[in-house]
Coordinates of C-alpha atoms in Angstrom, one line a residue:
P1 CA 24.3 -79.6 17.8
T2 CA 26.7 -81.3 20.1
P3 CA 29.3 -83.3 18.1
P4 CA 29.0 -87.1 18.5
T5 CA 31.1 -88.8 21.1
P6 CA 33.5 -91.2 19.4
T7 CA 33.7 -94.9 20.5
P8 CA 37.1 -96.4 21.1
G9 CA 39.0 -96.7 17.8
T10 CA 36.9 -94.0 16.1
F11 CA 37.6 -90.2 15.6
T12 CA 35.5 -87.2 14.7
A13 CA 35.7 -85.2 11.5
T14 CA 33.9 -82.3 9.8
T15 CA 32.1 -82.6 6.5
T16 CA 31.0 -80.6 3.5
R17 CA 29.6 -81.6 0.1
Y18 CA 30.9 -80.9 -3.5
W19 CA 31.0 -82.1 -7.1
D20 CA 33.1 -79.7 -9.3
C21 CA 33.6 -82.1 -12.2
S22 CA 37.4 -81.6 -12.3
G23 CA 39.5 -84.7 -12.6
G24 CA 40.7 -84.9 -9.1
A25 CA 44.0 -85.8 -7.4
C26 CA 43.6 -89.6 -7.4
G27 CA 43.0 -90.2 -11.1
C28 CA 39.4 -91.3 -10.6
S29 CA 38.5 -89.6 -13.9
F30 CA 38.3 -89.8 -17.7
L31 CA 39.2 -87.5 -20.6
P32 CA 36.1 -86.3 -22.5
T33 CA 36.4 -86.3 -26.3
G34 CA 37.5 -83.0 -27.7
L35 CA 38.7 -81.5 -24.4
G36 CA 42.3 -82.5 -24.5
N37 CA 44.0 -83.1 -21.2
E38 CA 41.1 -81.9 -19.0
P39 CA 39.9 -84.8 -17.0
V40 CA 36.4 -85.2 -15.6
H41 CA 35.4 -86.9 -12.3
C42 CA 34.1 -90.4 -13.0
H43 CA 30.3 -90.6 -12.5
S44 CA 30.9 -93.8 -10.4
N45 CA 32.1 -91.5 -7.6
A46 CA 28.5 -90.6 -6.9
M47 CA 26.9 -92.1 -3.8
F48 CA 25.1 -95.5 -4.3
T49 CA 23.1 -97.9 -2.2
A50 CA 25.3 -100.4 -0.3
P51 CA 24.6 -104.1 -0.5
A52 CA 22.1 -105.4 2.1
N53 CA 23.6 -106.7 5.4
N54 CA 27.1 -105.5 4.6
E55 CA 29.7 -105.8 7.3
Y56 CA 29.9 -102.1 7.9
G57 CA 26.3 -101.5 8.6
A58 CA 26.4 -98.9 5.8
S59 CA 23.4 -97.5 4.0
F60 CA 25.4 -96.0 1.2
Y61 CA 28.9 -96.3 -0.4
G62 CA 30.5 -93.2 -1.9
A63 CA 33.5 -91.0 -2.4
A64 CA 35.1 -87.9 -0.9
A65 CA 37.9 -85.4 -1.2
I66 CA 39.9 -85.8 1.9
S67 CA 42.1 -83.4 3.9
A68 CA 45.8 -83.7 4.3
S69 CA 45.4 -85.1 7.8
L70 CA 43.6 -88.1 6.3
G71 CA 46.4 -88.7 3.7
G72 CA 45.2 -86.3 1.0
G73 CA 47.6 -84.6 -1.4
Y74 CA 47.8 -83.0 -4.8
W75 CA 48.6 -86.1 -6.8
M76 CA 48.3 -89.8 -6.0
A77 CA 48.9 -89.3 -2.2
E78 CA 48.7 -92.1 0.3
G79 CA 45.0 -91.4 1.1
C80 CA 44.0 -92.2 -2.5
G81 CA 41.9 -95.4 -2.5
K82 CA 41.6 -95.7 1.2
C83 CA 38.2 -96.1 2.8
W84 CA 36.5 -94.9 6.0
R85 CA 33.4 -95.9 7.8
V86 CA 31.6 -92.6 8.5
T87 CA 28.6 -92.2 10.8
G88 CA 26.6 -88.9 11.0
T89 CA 23.2 -87.7 12.1
S90 CA 20.7 -85.6 10.0
N91 CA 20.5 -82.0 11.0
A92 CA 18.3 -80.3 8.4
A93 CA 15.3 -78.6 10.0
G94 CA 12.4 -81.0 10.4
Y95 CA 14.5 -84.1 9.7
E96 CA 16.9 -84.1 12.8
G97 CA 18.1 -87.2 14.6
T98 CA 18.4 -89.9 11.9
E99 CA 21.8 -91.6 12.1
T100 CA 23.3 -93.0 8.9
T101 CA 26.5 -94.9 8.2
L102 CA 28.4 -94.6 4.9
V103 CA 31.7 -96.0 3.6
L104 CA 33.6 -93.3 1.8
K105 CA 36.6 -93.9 -0.6
G106 CA 39.3 -91.2 -0.9
T107 CA 39.1 -90.1 -4.6
N108 CA 40.3 -86.4 -4.4
F109 CA 42.1 -83.9 -2.2
C110 CA 40.5 -81.1 -0.2
P111 CA 43.4 -78.6 0.2
D112 CA 44.2 -76.4 3.2
G113 CA 42.8 -73.4 1.3
N114 CA 39.5 -74.6 2.5
P115 CA 39.6 -73.6 6.2
M116 CA 37.7 -76.7 7.3
C117 CA 40.2 -79.0 5.5
G118 CA 43.2 -77.1 6.9
A119 CA 41.8 -77.5 10.4
G120 CA 42.0 -81.3 10.6
A121 CA 40.2 -84.5 9.5
H122 CA 37.6 -83.5 6.9
F123 CA 35.5 -85.3 4.3
D124 CA 34.2 -83.2 1.3
I125 CA 31.6 -85.7 0.2
A126 CA 31.1 -86.3 -3.6
A127 CA 27.4 -85.3 -4.2
P128 CA 26.4 -84.5 -7.8
G129 CA 24.5 -81.2 -8.0
F130 CA 25.6 -80.0 -4.5
D131 CA 28.7 -78.0 -5.4
V132 CA 28.4 -74.5 -3.8
T133 CA 30.0 -72.6 -6.6
A134 CA 30.6 -69.5 -4.5
Y135 CA 33.2 -71.4 -2.5
S136 CA 34.4 -74.0 -5.0
F137 CA 38.1 -73.9 -6.0
A138 CA 37.6 -75.8 -9.3
H139 CA 34.0 -75.8 -10.6
T140 CA 34.3 -76.8 -14.2
C141 CA 30.9 -78.6 -14.8
P142 CA 29.4 -76.1 -17.4
E143 CA 32.5 -76.4 -19.6
R144 CA 33.4 -80.1 -19.2
E145 CA 29.8 -81.6 -19.1
P146 CA 27.5 -79.0 -20.6
E147 CA 24.8 -81.6 -21.3
E148 CA 24.4 -82.0 -17.5
A149 CA 24.7 -78.3 -16.6
A150 CA 21.1 -78.1 -15.2
G151 CA 21.7 -81.1 -12.9
F152 CA 25.0 -79.9 -11.6
A153 CA 23.3 -76.6 -10.6
A154 CA 20.2 -78.3 -9.1
C155 CA 21.1 -78.3 -5.4
G156 CA 24.0 -75.8 -5.1
N157 CA 21.9 -73.4 -3.1
W158 CA 20.3 -76.1 -0.8
L159 CA 20.2 -74.6 2.7
I160 CA 22.5 -71.8 1.5
T161 CA 19.9 -69.1 0.5
N162 CA 17.0 -70.6 2.5
N163 CA 16.7 -72.8 5.6
D164 CA 13.9 -74.9 4.2
P165 CA 15.4 -78.3 3.3
D166 CA 12.5 -79.1 1.0
I167 CA 13.3 -76.5 -1.6
N168 CA 16.3 -75.5 -3.8
C169 CA 17.1 -79.1 -4.8
D170 CA 15.8 -81.0 -7.8
C171 CA 17.8 -84.1 -8.7
S172 CA 15.5 -85.0 -11.5
L173 CA 17.3 -82.4 -13.7
F174 CA 20.1 -84.9 -14.3
N175 CA 19.9 -86.9 -17.5
D176 CA 22.4 -89.5 -16.4
G177 CA 21.0 -92.2 -14.0
V178 CA 24.1 -92.6 -12.0
L179 CA 24.4 -88.9 -11.3
K180 CA 20.7 -88.6 -10.5
A181 CA 20.9 -91.5 -8.1
G182 CA 24.0 -90.0 -6.4
C183 CA 22.2 -86.7 -6.0
E184 CA 19.1 -88.3 -4.6
N185 CA 21.0 -90.5 -2.2
F186 CA 22.9 -87.6 -0.7
Y187 CA 19.8 -85.5 -0.5
S188 CA 18.0 -88.3 1.5
L189 CA 20.6 -88.0 4.3
K190 CA 19.5 -84.5 5.1
W191 CA 23.1 -83.8 6.1
D192 CA 24.0 -80.1 6.3
N193 CA 27.8 -80.4 7.0
P194 CA 27.4 -82.4 10.2
V195 CA 30.3 -83.5 12.4
V196 CA 30.8 -87.3 12.0
T197 CA 32.6 -90.1 13.6
Y198 CA 34.9 -92.2 11.4
E199 CA 37.4 -95.1 11.4
E200 CA 39.6 -96.4 8.6
V201 CA 38.4 -99.8 7.2
D202 CA 39.3 -102.1 4.3
C203 CA 37.5 -101.0 1.2
P204 CA 34.5 -103.1 0.2
P205 CA 35.0 -104.7 -3.3
E206 CA 32.2 -102.5 -4.7
L207 CA 34.4 -99.4 -4.0
S208 CA 37.8 -101.1 -4.7
A209 CA 36.6 -102.0 -8.2
L210 CA 35.7 -98.4 -9.2
H211 CA 38.1 -96.8 -11.6
C212 CA 41.1 -94.7 -10.4
G213 CA 44.5 -94.6 -12.1
Y214 CA 46.8 -92.9 -14.5
P215 CA 46.9 -92.6 -17.5
Y216 CA 43.4 -91.4 -17.5
A217 CA 40.6 -93.4 -19.1
T218 CA 39.2 -91.8 -22.3
E219 CA 35.5 -91.3 -23.0
V220 CA 35.8 -93.6 -26.1
N221 CA 37.4 -96.4 -24.1
M222 CA 35.9 -95.6 -20.7
P223 CA 35.7 -98.5 -18.2
E224 CA 32.2 -99.3 -17.0
T225 CA 33.6 -98.8 -13.5
C226 CA 34.2 -95.1 -14.3
A227 CA 30.8 -94.5 -16.1
S228 CA 28.7 -96.3 -13.5
N229 CA 28.4 -97.9 -10.1
L230 CA 25.1 -99.6 -11.0
D231 CA 24.6 -103.3 -10.7
G232 CA 23.8 -104.5 -14.1
G233 CA 22.0 -101.2 -14.8
D234 CA 19.0 -102.2 -12.6
G235 CA 19.8 -100.1 -9.6
P236 CA 22.4 -98.8 -7.2
G237 CA 24.9 -101.4 -5.9
G238 CA 28.3 -102.8 -6.4
P239 CA 29.4 -104.0 -9.9
D240 CA 29.3 -107.7 -10.6
L241 CA 32.9 -108.9 -11.2
Y242 CA 33.6 -111.8 -13.5
C243 CA 35.9 -112.9 -16.3
G244 CA 34.6 -111.3 -19.5
D245 CA 33.3 -108.1 -17.8
G246 CA 36.0 -106.0 -19.4
I247 CA 37.7 -105.3 -16.1
C248 CA 41.0 -107.0 -15.1
T249 CA 40.3 -107.5 -11.4
A250 CA 43.2 -108.8 -9.3
E251 CA 40.9 -109.1 -6.2
I252 CA 39.1 -112.1 -7.9
G253 CA 42.2 -113.7 -9.2
E254 CA 42.2 -112.3 -12.8
D255 CA 45.5 -111.8 -14.7
C256 CA 46.8 -112.4 -18.2
N257 CA 47.0 -116.1 -17.5
T258 CA 43.6 -116.7 -15.9
C259 CA 41.4 -114.2 -17.9
V260 CA 42.8 -113.1 -21.3
D261 CA 39.4 -111.6 -22.2
D262 CA 39.8 -108.9 -19.4
C263 CA 43.6 -108.8 -18.9
N264 CA 44.9 -109.4 -22.5
S265 CA 47.5 -111.8 -23.4
C266 CA 50.7 -112.1 -21.3
V267 CA 52.6 -111.6 -24.5
E268 CA 53.5 -107.9 -24.8
E269 CA 52.1 -106.3 -28.0
C270 CA 53.0 -102.7 -28.0
G271 CA 51.0 -100.8 -30.6
D272 CA 47.8 -102.7 -30.4
G273 CA 46.0 -99.8 -28.7
I274 CA 45.6 -101.7 -25.4
C275 CA 47.7 -100.9 -22.3
S276 CA 48.2 -104.5 -21.0
M277 CA 49.5 -105.4 -17.6
A278 CA 53.0 -105.9 -18.9
E279 CA 53.1 -102.4 -20.5
A280 CA 53.5 -99.0 -19.0
C281 CA 53.8 -95.4 -20.2
D282 CA 57.6 -95.6 -20.3
S283 CA 57.8 -98.9 -22.2
C284 CA 54.8 -98.3 -24.6
P285 CA 53.5 -94.8 -24.8
S286 CA 51.5 -95.5 -27.9
D287 CA 49.2 -97.9 -25.8
C288 CA 49.5 -96.4 -22.3
G289 CA 49.9 -92.7 -23.0
V290 CA 52.8 -90.4 -22.3
C291 CA 54.2 -90.5 -18.8
P292 CA 53.7 -87.5 -16.6
P293 CA 56.7 -85.1 -16.7
V294 CA 59.6 -85.9 -14.4
C295 CA 61.2 -82.8 -13.0
G296 CA 65.0 -83.3 -12.8
D297 CA 65.6 -85.3 -15.9
G298 CA 67.5 -82.5 -17.5
Y299 CA 64.8 -81.9 -20.2
C300 CA 62.4 -79.0 -20.1
D301 CA 59.3 -80.6 -21.5
D302 CA 56.8 -77.8 -22.3
L303 CA 54.4 -80.2 -23.9
A304 CA 54.1 -82.0 -20.6
G305 CA 53.6 -78.8 -18.7
E306 CA 57.1 -78.1 -17.4
D307 CA 58.3 -74.5 -17.2
C308 CA 60.6 -72.3 -15.2
N309 CA 58.0 -71.9 -12.5
D310 CA 57.2 -75.6 -12.0
C311 CA 60.6 -77.1 -12.7
S312 CA 63.5 -74.6 -12.6
E313 CA 65.8 -77.6 -12.3
D314 CA 65.1 -78.5 -15.9
C315 CA 63.9 -75.1 -17.3
G316 CA 66.1 -72.6 -15.5
S317 CA 65.0 -69.6 -13.5
C318 CA 62.1 -67.4 -14.7
C319 CA 63.8 -64.3 -13.3
I320 CA 66.3 -63.8 -16.0
D321 CA 64.4 -62.9 -19.2
R322 CA 63.7 -59.3 -18.4
S323 CA 60.0 -59.9 -18.9
C324 CA 57.8 -59.5 -15.8
D325 CA 55.5 -62.5 -16.2
S326 CA 52.8 -62.9 -13.6
K327 CA 51.9 -66.4 -14.6
Y328 CA 55.3 -67.4 -13.2
G329 CA 54.7 -65.5 -10.0
E330 CA 57.1 -62.7 -10.9
T331 CA 56.5 -59.4 -9.0
C332 CA 58.6 -56.5 -8.0
S333 CA 59.4 -58.1 -4.7
S334 CA 60.2 -61.6 -6.1
C335 CA 62.0 -60.6 -9.3
A336 CA 63.2 -57.0 -9.4
T337 CA 65.5 -57.9 -12.3
D338 CA 62.4 -58.4 -14.6
C339 CA 59.8 -56.3 -12.8
G340 CA 61.8 -53.4 -11.4
A341 CA 61.7 -52.0 -7.9
C342 CA 58.4 -52.1 -6.0
P343 CA 56.6 -48.7 -5.7
P344 CA 55.8 -47.4 -2.2
T345 CA 53.0 -49.5 -0.6
D346 CA 49.8 -48.3 1.2
G347 CA 51.3 -48.9 4.7
D348 CA 50.0 -51.9 6.6
M349 CA 47.2 -52.7 4.2
C350 CA 46.9 -56.1 2.6
C351 CA 44.7 -58.3 0.4
S352 CA 42.5 -61.0 2.0
S353 CA 40.2 -63.7 0.7
N354 CA 38.5 -64.2 4.1
S355 CA 38.5 -60.7 5.6
K356 CA 40.9 -61.8 8.3
D357 CA 44.2 -63.2 7.0
C358 CA 46.5 -61.6 4.3
L359 CA 46.9 -63.6 1.1
D360 CA 50.3 -65.3 0.5
S361 CA 50.8 -63.3 -2.7
D362 CA 53.2 -60.3 -3.0
W363 CA 51.5 -59.2 -6.1
C364 CA 48.0 -59.1 -4.6
N365 CA 49.3 -57.4 -1.5
E366 CA 51.1 -54.6 -3.4
N367 CA 48.1 -52.3 -3.7
E368 CA 44.4 -52.1 -3.8
A369 CA 44.2 -52.2 -7.6
N370 CA 46.1 -55.5 -7.7
C371 CA 43.9 -56.9 -4.9
A372 CA 40.8 -56.2 -7.0
S373 CA 42.0 -58.8 -9.5
C374 CA 42.7 -61.5 -7.0
G375 CA 39.3 -63.2 -7.0
D376 CA 36.7 -62.5 -4.3
A377 CA 39.3 -60.6 -2.1
V378 CA 39.1 -57.4 -0.1
W379 CA 41.6 -54.7 0.7
M380 CA 42.0 -54.4 4.5
E381 CA 44.2 -53.3 7.3
E382 CA 46.6 -56.1 8.3
G383 CA 45.7 -57.6 11.7
S384 CA 42.6 -55.5 12.1
C385 CA 40.3 -58.5 13.0
N386 CA 40.8 -61.1 15.6
G387 CA 37.3 -62.6 15.0
L388 CA 36.1 -65.2 12.6
G389 CA 37.0 -65.1 8.9
K390 CA 35.0 -66.1 5.8
W391 CA 33.7 -69.7 5.9
E392 CA 34.5 -70.2 9.6
A393 CA 31.8 -71.7 11.7
C394 CA 30.0 -69.1 13.9
T395 CA 27.2 -71.3 15.2
N396 CA 28.1 -70.5 18.8
D397 CA 29.9 -67.2 18.1
Q398 CA 27.4 -65.0 16.3
G399 CA 28.5 -61.4 16.0
T400 CA 32.2 -62.2 15.8
C401 CA 32.6 -62.3 12.0
C402 CA 35.3 -60.0 10.5
G403 CA 34.6 -56.9 8.4
S404 CA 31.4 -56.9 6.5
L405 CA 30.8 -60.6 7.0
S406 CA 27.7 -61.8 8.8
C407 CA 26.9 -65.1 10.5
Q408 CA 24.5 -67.0 8.2
G409 CA 22.8 -70.3 8.8
D410 CA 20.6 -71.7 11.6
Q411 CA 20.8 -72.8 15.2
Y412 CA 22.5 -76.1 14.1
Y413 CA 25.2 -74.7 11.8
A414 CA 26.2 -71.3 10.7
Q415 CA 29.2 -69.8 8.8
C416 CA 30.6 -66.3 8.4
L417 CA 29.7 -65.2 4.8

């Protein structure tokens, strides 16, 4: 369909849907018991019904992984916590033409490795059960929340393997009510990656109150605003905020003086198991957790994840130990000292993940055998295709997909797959 025409002050963006269960780039997550430092996306990021007569005219509030052009980044970037009013029109066959407005909060990053995110403004909308695992960069649901595995797989093939929007989606497979409601709310939109109009807005309090931050919450001490976005457990809506709800909310004037029940005493008590407003990871790690590693402090902290690849300033160069270690990115071209000279290559061939562009990996591009270990990649002649690569939209350019790819979808939206 023709993309919507933006009104003054608004812009257009592309959309997709996801829910990969990984912790995300904005800290909107919790640490499950027994999984160590492997955070899981807060269930409250699922889409919920907006309050009636809200100032945005929104039907739902929700969350999204945002592209770099919207302020997204790998860790606590400027777009984290920002909100946008997003309006789109249903495009699933038989349900076309219904316009719906959402307010979406930035709770994760959609990297440029996703071609649609690299192309400009893009919202990858958080929708439990709708992660398309064939294209997901970090789908961890079966390992991190096995009790909800059936739900997380419930709608991944919706409008992927069949164009009938009434099949391949069963939100009732979720056990958790918040995830089930989020699945059903997104499904009701009948949005198959439509182009939308958007404008940045002040976040409504129902979204501002939802948990995001570092150190991560734990499953044992999980804030209600991470576990749920339900209003008193009766149905979708914003959480009621009051002194005594267990949430120290500055927006309603709570602090250690006005609400000790939620914000703790103003007297700092390091070691009481509560990270109070006056404490931080550097002043009280026993309450607030260990601070993230700081590259450049002169200490190579392997327990915090620092190594020669991530922080050569503290840990030194990887290319000195005469051990060719691929996990540090060492290859014959990047570190001949450890890996030896590169063997002759196969001419102008390279390894590609989209059947069009060569991967930015010397090791994958060395030969066909290496390429076979580089995910869902193919060995191809460099520059052999000027058409459309994998995942690119081919709605109006059918027959131009590279290599063995084919244009799949319908008259409203199709991709090279």
